Amino acid sequence: MKLHFYCNPARRFGCTVFSAAPIAVCVLLLAPCAAWSAAAPAPIILTGADRRPSISLNGEWSSIVDPYFAGLFSFHHQEKANGWFLNQKAKPGDPFPTEYDFSKATKLKVPGDWNTQRDNLFFYEGPIWYQRDFTYQPKEHARLFLHVGAANYRSWFWVNGKKVCEHEGGYTSFNCELTSVVHAGDNFVVAAVDNTRHEDNVPTLETDWWNYGGLTREVSLIVLPDSFVDQYDLHLSRGEASVIEGWVHVEDAPPGAKVEVEIPELGAKTSAAAGDDGRAAVRFSAPALERWSPETPKLYKVEIRAGNDSIEDLIGFRTVETRGTEILLNGKPIFLRGVSIHAEAPYRTGRAYSDKDAETLLTWAKELGCNFVRLAHYPHDETMLRAADRMGLLVWSENPVYWALEFDNPKVLAKAEQQLDEEIGTLRNHAAIILWSMANETPNNPARTQFIGTLATRARSLDSSRLITAALLVRAEGNTKIIDDPLGQALDVIGFNEYIGWYEGHPDTADTTQWRIEYEKPLIVSEFGGGAKAGLHGSDNERWTEEYQSNIYRHQLPMLNKIPQLRGMSPWCLMDFRSPNRPLTGIQDYFNRKGLISDQGRKKLAFYLLQKAYQDRTVGKPE
Ligand code: GCB
């Protein structure tokens, strides 16, 4: 097996991948990198991982609940080098403790959060062990990766008793190389997943959504050649009509490796040589190209080849940019008729992961009249982005920098950067995504502004073809709302959240509210709304009724329409979702009830009010 090391600080170290090679070799090879990293090979981020042939490891895994994490830590809370019980295939008579016997353990389904699989795990926050067997036949010149769609929040993986990686961050995919640890025939993987909240995590201790733990998205094995395409970025040039530009990166590329990109339907093709950094710049013309848009979500089969590797992706091509206070899609001003969505599974609750979940949520958004969705508050599963590409819904994709992180802690910044790199690295070819959101509702102070400014700069350097945004808080002087948060300077499009009629005032307070916007930039009201229990009826003034919620929307829309640079809205939110902050018995029962649709798919009055406004185009500027 090859060891692959990068000394390029632009590639992040979220996942520490261990090689089975002797430590001394690793240390020697890593010496040149020591100045900037703590001796770890770069994790492999795979673009289009879901387009690779794979061996699924979904299904039932044995599981052991380990609240004190005694399986990983010794009595003085040191992480044991190689968890002593992880070699479950030890020969009879080998000395290993008997407490952790996976063959006797209860099963958990993967993908799936553990909270909604067993009643006694509903509120559980802590570590759980997972184990399953798999068979594999190693091939010459092939490398094997364990692809994990998401594991919330921290996870550790061992294969055949050897540690292969660990990862932090609950909403992005990662890959652990198994090449040197697998053998022909039976193998087994053990994982520990811990969803304990910590102050220095991203997100931090407080969130208004359920901290679903476990292997929440798909897990698979991906076989790749010695040298392979790990990341690529193909998008339409803003400057020149019908020119596709970008790059393809080849992992462990031999010098001058040739890369080919072809779109057979357009008869368009190009080839380029990879530089020393493994990256080949690509630029070619496709005059017959039909642009992707919500009305015509055209996707092209794109073939990418490098040496023995090839991948076929489905990509749409469009441009997005701002001009003054306008957002231009394919050069034309657009108003974003949207809604915010959590990755909460419709009907069954729990973390969404399947095509069906994505189809259900996005079909409701289309029915509402949306051309835009805000996927809050963390990167959603790739199935969601595939569905948005297919269905023609523009997307705001968000980094989980939520509320008050430890903004002055460099380790926290590194965690946020790592998750941003993984989000952009994996999702960058989805035409649907037009906005990378750096954060949601963060307190205005210099440490915060610098922290998120750093993320914005990083996002731009990773992807200059999209717009950068964040959902800001609004301040008030009397009945004037003011948007002047200094973070606005770092953004292309300013998002702001406000809850007039719910957390402040009455729904009709909106009628007399004035707005002062200190930025000549496009604005999106990224949240407004209020709670209602589906089926609860009463007067317009009675909280929790559908009438009250609908009344909020009735007063909000005319107020928002008066803000001249408003270019979109994503009210909070499409569907009720579970939140530990929402205990009100009989009404909330641990659901945030601000959905326009209940968790059981029942549409509330406000859904129909907004639908009419979107259909009649009585919100936003006519396009
Ligand atoms: C917000 C947050 C969102 C909450 C929402 C609420 O401002 O951004 O995550 O769920 O308000 O319902 O209070």
XYZ file of C-alpha atoms and ligand atoms in Angstrom:
636
model
C 0.000 0.000 0.000
C 1.038 3.555 -0.582
C 1.277 6.160 2.067
C 0.049 9.496 0.859
C 1.160 12.680 2.474
C 0.474 16.256 1.626
C 2.371 19.224 2.904
C -0.209 21.519 1.438
C -1.917 23.349 4.287
C -4.951 23.964 2.081
C -5.874 20.318 2.654
C -7.292 19.777 6.081
C -6.742 17.143 8.682
C -10.168 16.300 9.954
C -9.758 12.578 9.847
C -6.567 11.085 11.161
C -5.897 8.081 8.999
C -3.496 5.558 10.404
C -1.353 3.406 8.201
C -0.394 -0.074 9.234
C 3.158 0.722 8.105
C 5.780 0.835 10.849
C 5.704 4.040 12.839
C 9.344 4.782 12.033
C 8.532 4.918 8.319
C 5.679 7.291 8.957
C 7.790 9.583 11.076
C 10.517 9.742 8.430
C 8.089 10.474 5.641
C 6.279 13.084 7.621
C 9.342 14.984 8.726
C 9.038 17.678 6.031
C 5.439 18.346 7.053
C 6.198 18.658 10.740
C 6.332 22.431 10.648
C 2.628 22.702 9.928
C 0.969 19.538 11.056
C 1.133 17.089 13.872
C 2.333 14.194 11.713
C -0.845 12.960 10.091
C -1.523 12.004 6.496
C -4.198 14.024 4.739
C -7.615 12.480 4.840
C -9.128 11.595 1.520
C -12.160 13.688 0.678
C -14.108 12.079 -2.160
C -16.212 14.162 -4.516
C -19.047 12.126 -6.034
C -18.496 9.200 -3.632
C -22.111 8.163 -4.219
C -21.321 7.724 -7.942
C -18.631 5.115 -7.218
C -19.411 1.409 -7.318
C -19.482 0.327 -3.690
C -20.121 -2.556 -1.347
C -22.830 -1.521 1.075
C -22.275 -1.974 4.803
C -25.789 -0.777 5.562
C -27.986 -3.059 7.593
C -27.835 -4.399 11.110
C -24.738 -3.796 13.207
C -24.206 -5.218 16.680
C -24.151 -2.452 19.247
C -23.002 -1.962 22.817
C -24.015 1.073 24.856
C -20.982 2.217 26.852
C -21.939 5.381 28.804
C -18.579 5.750 30.586
C -16.654 4.773 27.433
C -14.864 2.157 29.489
C -14.092 0.288 26.263
C -11.896 3.098 25.004
C -10.463 4.730 28.085
C -8.337 3.340 30.866
C -9.149 4.089 34.522
C -7.189 7.360 34.395
C -9.060 8.332 31.223
C -6.221 7.819 28.787
C -7.270 6.601 25.373
C -5.972 3.056 25.045
C -3.730 2.672 22.009
C -5.778 -0.097 20.507
C -8.936 -0.794 22.512
C -8.206 -4.174 24.077
C -11.526 -5.751 23.291
C -11.647 -4.715 19.686
C -10.123 -7.894 18.416
C -13.291 -9.896 18.770
C -11.859 -12.596 16.580
C -9.165 -13.469 19.125
C -8.474 -17.172 19.495
C -10.125 -18.969 22.410
C -7.907 -18.636 25.433
C -6.558 -15.205 24.423
C -6.741 -12.883 27.384
C -9.414 -10.370 26.662
C -12.224 -9.290 28.931
C -15.638 -10.716 28.341
C -17.830 -7.690 29.025
C -17.879 -6.606 25.416
C -19.233 -9.507 23.389
C -20.714 -8.300 20.130
C -22.166 -11.706 19.326
C -24.563 -11.288 22.240
C -25.291 -7.619 21.585
C -28.496 -5.928 20.417
C -28.615 -4.670 16.826
C -28.877 -1.140 15.508
C -29.730 -0.259 11.919
C -27.262 1.631 9.771
C -27.967 4.170 8.438
C -29.973 5.464 11.333
C -29.733 7.484 14.502
C -29.917 5.386 17.652
C -32.369 7.734 19.429
C -35.379 6.723 17.347
C -34.476 3.020 17.212
C -34.789 2.194 20.909
C -36.915 3.937 23.511
C -34.155 3.821 26.100
C -31.790 5.660 23.740
C -34.179 8.508 23.013
C -32.343 11.029 25.214
C -29.010 9.196 25.176
C -25.864 11.238 24.680
C -22.662 9.261 24.961
C -20.663 6.544 23.244
C -22.021 3.438 21.551
C -19.957 0.659 19.957
C -20.893 -0.813 16.591
C -19.604 -3.971 14.942
C -20.237 -5.972 11.783
C -18.520 -8.508 9.544
C -17.812 -8.166 5.852
C -16.153 -10.263 3.215
C -13.663 -8.930 0.758
C -11.290 -10.259 -1.900
C -8.274 -7.936 -2.215
C -7.198 -7.195 -5.765
C -3.838 -6.195 -7.195
C -3.407 -2.448 -7.612
C -6.564 -1.664 -5.727
C -7.064 0.437 -2.624
C -9.951 -0.002 -0.269
C -11.750 2.778 1.619
C -14.426 2.676 4.255
C -16.795 5.476 3.314
C -18.883 6.857 6.166
C -21.736 9.185 5.125
C -21.854 10.724 8.625
C -21.244 9.688 12.230
C -22.477 12.095 14.889
C -20.373 13.496 16.536
C -16.974 11.857 17.053
C -16.097 8.412 15.777
C -13.271 5.886 15.840
C -12.882 2.896 13.503
C -10.927 -0.363 13.746
C -10.748 -3.073 11.100
C -9.600 -6.541 12.090
C -8.487 -5.075 15.409
C -6.358 -2.294 13.906
C -7.280 1.327 14.233
C -7.897 2.878 10.817
C -9.185 6.356 11.544
C -11.049 8.757 13.720
C -13.219 11.692 12.749
C -14.890 14.675 14.310
C -18.031 16.398 13.022
C -21.459 14.857 12.660
C -22.683 16.001 9.250
C -19.967 15.363 6.694
C -18.699 12.205 5.026
C -15.190 10.807 5.406
C -13.080 7.932 4.163
C -10.716 5.604 6.024
C -8.162 3.629 4.052
C -8.297 -0.100 4.760
C -5.911 -1.386 2.068
C -3.249 -2.696 4.421
C -5.554 -4.126 7.073
C -8.035 -6.194 5.080
C -7.450 -9.767 4.025
C -9.135 -12.237 1.707
C -12.380 -13.587 3.110
C -13.853 -12.580 6.448
C -13.072 -9.215 7.999
C -14.784 -7.146 10.640
C -15.158 -3.521 11.498
C -15.687 -2.008 14.935
C -16.697 1.610 15.382
C -17.264 3.793 18.401
C -19.548 6.787 17.954
C -19.926 9.407 20.674
C -22.509 12.208 20.492
C -21.557 13.842 23.806
C -21.839 17.617 23.460
C -18.801 19.712 24.400
C -18.312 23.420 24.597
C -15.472 23.326 22.072
C -17.394 21.295 19.490
C -18.936 22.575 16.256
C -21.849 22.856 16.923
C -21.429 23.560 20.611
C -23.548 22.727 23.701
C -26.754 24.514 22.701
C -28.691 23.802 19.533
C -32.385 23.843 18.727
C -32.418 20.430 17.083
C -32.057 16.858 18.247
C -28.533 15.601 18.784
C -29.199 12.347 16.924
C -26.272 9.985 17.553
C -24.812 7.107 15.594
C -23.918 6.099 12.069
C -26.676 8.301 10.746
C -25.891 8.035 7.036
C -24.858 5.198 4.713
C -21.638 3.241 5.235
C -19.917 1.452 2.363
C -16.648 0.128 0.996
C -15.220 1.808 -2.070
C -12.502 0.146 -4.148
C -10.211 2.475 -6.065
C -7.077 2.011 -8.167
C -3.578 2.899 -6.841
C -3.971 6.358 -8.231
C -7.483 7.840 -8.443
C -9.567 10.961 -8.855
C -10.496 12.114 -5.372
C -11.851 15.616 -5.962
C -13.004 17.637 -8.941
C -14.744 20.920 -9.549
C -16.517 21.534 -12.853
C -18.643 24.636 -13.270
C -19.719 27.164 -15.845
C -17.458 30.181 -16.259
C -19.031 33.470 -15.191
C -16.997 35.361 -17.747
C -17.408 33.387 -20.958
C -20.641 31.916 -22.224
C -20.692 28.103 -22.513
C -17.187 27.605 -21.151
C -16.810 24.930 -18.497
C -13.854 25.384 -16.186
C -12.451 23.857 -13.031
C -9.972 21.187 -12.058
C -9.529 17.496 -11.376
C -7.262 16.264 -8.595
C -5.601 12.872 -8.895
C -4.476 11.263 -5.660
C -0.971 9.778 -5.938
C -0.785 10.880 -9.548
C 2.320 9.825 -11.454
C 4.152 12.908 -12.817
C 2.233 14.473 -15.704
C -0.742 12.120 -15.318
C -3.313 12.709 -18.028
C -6.843 13.658 -17.071
C -9.788 13.571 -19.476
C -13.202 15.153 -19.023
C -15.998 14.413 -21.472
C -19.679 15.305 -21.796
C -20.813 12.848 -24.480
C -24.263 14.423 -25.001
C -22.609 17.717 -25.950
C -19.742 16.192 -27.900
C -17.490 18.208 -25.578
C -14.193 16.833 -24.355
C -10.843 17.987 -23.039
C -7.667 16.601 -21.595
C -5.032 18.099 -19.324
C -1.927 17.034 -17.434
C -1.805 17.002 -13.641
C 0.849 19.197 -12.056
C 3.127 18.230 -9.174
C 0.246 18.805 -6.787
C -1.848 16.235 -8.665
C -4.216 18.868 -9.962
C -5.121 19.338 -13.618
C -6.773 22.619 -14.617
C -9.655 22.095 -17.026
C -11.317 24.511 -19.422
C -13.376 23.711 -22.479
C -16.175 25.041 -24.547
C -19.611 23.414 -24.824
C -21.592 25.691 -27.187
C -24.748 23.558 -27.204
C -24.967 23.511 -23.401
C -28.400 23.981 -21.866
C -28.103 25.774 -18.558
C -29.445 24.326 -15.344
C -32.191 26.370 -13.726
C -35.235 25.698 -11.505
C -37.387 25.676 -14.674
C -35.011 23.426 -16.656
C -32.909 21.392 -14.215
C -30.843 19.835 -16.979
C -28.109 17.461 -15.788
C -25.360 16.092 -18.001
C -23.504 12.852 -17.691
C -19.879 13.878 -17.211
C -17.095 11.319 -17.546
C -13.798 11.920 -15.789
C -10.841 9.633 -16.479
C -7.312 9.475 -15.107
C -5.077 6.433 -15.637
C -6.992 3.357 -14.507
C -9.678 5.367 -12.791
C -12.914 6.714 -14.184
C -16.007 8.231 -12.652
C -19.274 9.317 -14.208
C -21.146 12.106 -12.455
C -24.415 13.924 -13.217
C -23.778 17.644 -13.230
C -25.793 20.736 -14.075
C -24.171 23.956 -15.253
C -25.311 27.463 -14.284
C -23.810 30.684 -13.051
C -24.664 32.656 -9.950
C -23.368 36.105 -9.031
C -24.472 39.378 -7.535
C -24.826 42.774 -9.190
C -25.474 45.541 -6.694
C -28.421 44.302 -4.695
C -29.465 41.683 -7.265
C -28.775 37.947 -7.288
C -28.265 36.827 -10.866
C -28.871 33.241 -11.899
C -27.549 32.620 -15.395
C -27.197 36.391 -15.734
C -30.833 37.180 -14.827
C -32.211 38.605 -11.565
C -33.989 36.044 -9.451
C -36.148 36.126 -6.316
C -35.622 33.129 -4.030
C -38.999 31.790 -2.941
C -37.819 29.418 -0.288
C -38.307 27.579 2.950
C -35.887 26.310 5.617
C -35.546 22.564 6.099
C -33.944 20.418 8.803
C -32.697 16.921 7.934
C -35.574 15.447 9.932
C -37.240 12.355 8.491
C -40.852 12.950 7.506
C -43.483 10.671 9.098
C -41.057 8.547 11.157
C -38.917 11.349 12.737
C -35.195 10.843 13.313
C -32.325 11.876 11.053
C -33.232 11.889 7.339
C -30.909 9.907 5.078
C -32.800 8.253 2.223
C -33.846 9.241 -1.281
C -37.417 8.882 -0.129
C -36.909 11.325 2.768
C -35.336 13.823 0.383
C -38.068 13.385 -2.244
C -40.833 13.849 0.326
C -39.342 17.022 1.816
C -38.456 18.595 -1.502
C -41.773 17.646 -3.116
C -43.498 19.571 -0.314
C -41.197 22.528 -0.979
C -42.123 22.427 -4.684
C -45.808 22.192 -3.804
C -45.372 25.292 -1.666
C -44.145 27.077 -4.792
C -40.464 27.206 -3.854
C -37.533 27.596 -6.188
C -35.153 27.652 -3.192
C -34.501 25.790 0.070
C -32.274 26.623 3.001
C -30.828 23.330 4.212
C -30.285 24.210 7.871
C -28.150 24.067 10.075
C -25.413 21.706 8.846
C -24.521 20.020 5.559
C -27.300 17.635 4.534
C -26.856 14.175 3.073
C -25.762 14.012 -0.564
C -29.083 12.319 -1.465
C -30.755 15.632 -0.623
C -28.476 17.540 -2.979
C -28.999 14.982 -5.759
C -32.760 15.419 -5.325
C -32.433 19.228 -5.380
C -30.348 19.011 -8.588
C -32.978 16.773 -10.176
C -36.003 18.738 -9.012
C -34.652 22.213 -9.740
C -34.420 23.673 -6.249
C -31.708 26.203 -5.473
C -29.922 25.474 -2.191
C -28.356 27.349 0.719
C -25.940 24.871 2.328
C -24.758 25.582 5.876
C -21.731 24.993 8.085
C -22.801 24.051 11.667
C -21.398 27.252 13.178
C -24.511 27.902 15.236
C -25.113 30.428 18.028
C -22.248 31.029 20.487
C -19.223 28.869 19.745
C -15.879 29.415 21.475
C -14.905 31.923 18.820
C -11.599 32.767 20.471
C -10.431 29.147 20.528
C -8.156 28.248 17.551
C -9.030 24.564 17.961
C -12.676 25.380 17.394
C -11.771 27.349 14.284
C -9.829 24.326 12.998
C -12.890 22.122 13.547
C -15.149 24.538 11.687
C -12.620 24.788 8.847
C -12.373 21.029 8.593
C -16.140 20.660 8.325
C -16.283 23.450 5.758
C -13.584 21.741 3.681
C -15.488 18.466 3.812
C -18.779 20.148 2.936
C -17.376 22.009 -0.052
C -15.068 19.148 -1.073
C -17.885 16.641 -1.281
C -20.797 18.811 -2.472
C -19.103 21.269 -4.828
C -20.494 19.910 -8.099
C -24.161 20.272 -7.232
C -25.669 22.917 -9.469
C -28.454 23.357 -6.931
C -26.116 24.885 -4.339
C -25.734 28.613 -4.915
C -24.918 29.770 -1.370
C -22.427 28.545 1.205
C -23.588 29.759 4.576
C -20.859 30.248 7.137
C -22.981 30.543 10.282
C -26.339 31.067 11.950
C -27.254 33.764 14.506
C -23.882 34.435 16.053
C -23.287 37.117 18.701
C -21.721 40.309 17.373
C -18.213 40.585 18.844
C -14.738 40.954 17.311
C -13.654 37.343 17.935
C -16.803 36.093 16.190
C -16.356 38.473 13.252
C -12.770 37.384 12.754
C -13.628 33.678 13.099
C -16.420 33.761 10.528
C -14.474 36.150 8.301
C -11.704 33.538 8.207
C -14.224 30.891 7.199
C -15.621 33.133 4.464
C -12.157 33.712 3.015
C -11.480 30.004 3.107
C -14.781 29.163 1.401
C -14.000 31.667 -1.376
C -10.558 30.198 -1.909
C -12.043 26.705 -2.133
C -14.891 27.739 -4.406
C -15.036 31.072 -6.173
C -18.084 30.119 -8.247
C -20.689 30.520 -5.494
C -21.901 33.188 -3.090
C -21.053 33.426 0.592
C -23.728 34.162 3.156
C -24.626 33.799 6.851
C -27.820 34.243 8.854
C -27.314 37.361 11.003
C -29.151 38.682 14.021
C -30.982 41.973 13.757
C -30.929 44.783 16.315
C -33.679 47.266 17.061
C -34.079 50.935 17.949
C -37.712 51.571 18.810
C -39.760 50.127 15.976
C -36.844 50.241 13.547
C -34.964 47.038 12.820
C -31.358 47.550 11.868
C -29.057 45.294 9.900
C -25.542 46.599 10.447
C -23.683 43.595 11.883
C -20.029 44.067 10.787
C -19.971 40.454 9.618
C -22.032 41.674 6.652
C -18.797 43.021 5.135
C -17.489 39.499 4.641
C -20.637 38.302 2.860
C -21.922 38.471 -0.722
C -25.529 37.989 0.331
C -26.833 38.930 3.779
C -29.173 36.549 5.537
C -31.076 37.705 8.622
C -33.500 36.062 11.026
C -36.368 37.794 12.801
C -39.363 36.562 14.798
C -41.749 39.521 14.956
C -45.050 38.174 16.225
C -43.528 35.193 17.994
C -40.546 36.062 20.195
C -41.458 39.749 20.161
C -44.642 41.718 19.798
C -47.783 40.589 18.110
C -48.176 39.530 14.472
C -49.420 43.027 13.592
C -46.272 44.606 15.085
C -44.892 43.927 11.601
C -47.271 46.568 10.169
C -45.401 49.407 11.878
C -41.875 47.986 11.771
C -39.349 49.980 9.735
C -36.102 48.603 8.365
C -32.683 50.202 8.071
C -30.162 48.184 6.079
C -26.587 49.395 6.148
C -25.432 47.251 3.233
C -25.973 47.681 -0.492
C -26.088 43.930 -0.951
C -28.840 41.407 -1.655
C -30.803 40.341 1.432
C -32.503 37.076 2.270
C -34.775 36.786 5.283
C -33.445 33.405 6.298
C -35.973 32.842 9.120
C -39.307 34.145 10.352
C -42.380 32.296 11.576
C -44.071 30.948 14.662
C -45.314 27.730 16.225
C -48.630 25.936 15.685
C -49.821 22.497 16.599
C -51.407 20.952 13.530
C -55.136 20.593 14.071
C -55.307 23.138 16.904
C -57.699 25.913 15.918
C -58.761 29.145 17.569
C -58.604 32.884 17.050
C -55.862 34.835 15.272
C -54.605 35.885 18.689
C -54.353 32.469 20.283
C -50.809 31.126 20.382
C -50.131 27.615 19.113
C -53.194 27.647 16.869
C -52.853 27.345 13.117
C -54.680 30.690 12.883
C -52.034 32.483 14.971
C -49.193 31.083 12.879
C -50.975 32.005 9.699
C -51.589 35.516 11.059
C -47.833 35.938 11.525
C -47.288 35.153 7.835
C -50.165 37.450 6.832
C -48.437 40.422 8.489
C -44.880 39.432 7.663
C -45.214 39.249 3.894
C -46.318 42.877 3.293
C -43.637 44.113 5.702
C -40.893 42.128 3.981
C -42.095 43.257 0.568
C -41.275 46.835 1.543
C -37.550 46.075 1.974
C -36.169 47.184 -1.390
C -33.162 44.869 -1.552
C -34.940 41.724 -0.373
C -34.021 38.977 -2.833
C -35.341 35.909 -1.093
C -36.910 34.286 1.925
C -36.734 30.955 3.701
C -39.282 31.056 6.541
C -38.803 28.786 9.509
C -39.642 26.099 8.519
C -41.049 23.388 6.272
C -41.750 20.614 8.786
C -41.930 20.258 12.576
C -38.717 18.763 13.938
C -37.553 17.288 17.209
C -35.780 19.568 19.654
C -34.848 19.036 23.310
C -35.576 22.751 23.905
C -39.270 22.292 23.242
C -40.828 20.356 26.131
C -44.294 21.996 26.377
C -46.545 19.031 27.139
C -49.472 18.470 24.830
C -48.273 21.086 22.335
C -44.587 20.678 21.630
C -43.777 17.335 23.249
C -40.143 17.892 22.207
C -40.955 19.156 18.713
C -40.272 22.621 17.418
C -43.740 23.350 15.978
C -42.797 26.134 13.585
C -43.264 23.791 10.638
C -45.728 24.675 7.898
C -46.315 20.913 7.849
C -46.474 18.603 10.875
C -43.989 15.770 11.322
C -46.840 13.495 10.191
C -47.296 15.377 6.920
C -50.324 17.458 7.879
C -50.305 20.877 6.209
C -51.167 23.849 8.414
C -53.081 26.983 7.356
C -49.892 29.016 6.962
C -48.692 26.548 4.316
C -51.623 27.499 2.099
C -51.196 31.217 2.777
C -47.551 31.160 1.728
C -48.304 28.862 -1.198
C -50.785 31.390 -2.559
C -48.324 34.246 -2.123
C -45.600 32.267 -3.918
C -47.946 31.169 -6.696
C -49.417 34.643 -7.243
C -45.950 36.177 -6.956
C -47.226 38.657 -4.371
C -43.900 38.369 -2.540
C -40.622 39.563 -3.929
C -39.873 41.566 -7.005
C -41.461 40.228 -10.169
C -38.693 38.515 -12.176
C -33.719 30.479 15.354
C -32.735 29.438 15.014
C -33.405 28.117 14.705
C -34.490 27.862 15.736
C -35.535 28.936 15.585
C -36.655 28.829 16.623
O -33.463 31.642 15.317
O -31.889 29.812 13.972
O -32.445 27.111 14.725
O -35.041 26.598 15.604
O -34.951 30.183 15.773
O -37.586 28.087 16.406
O -36.571 29.499 17.643
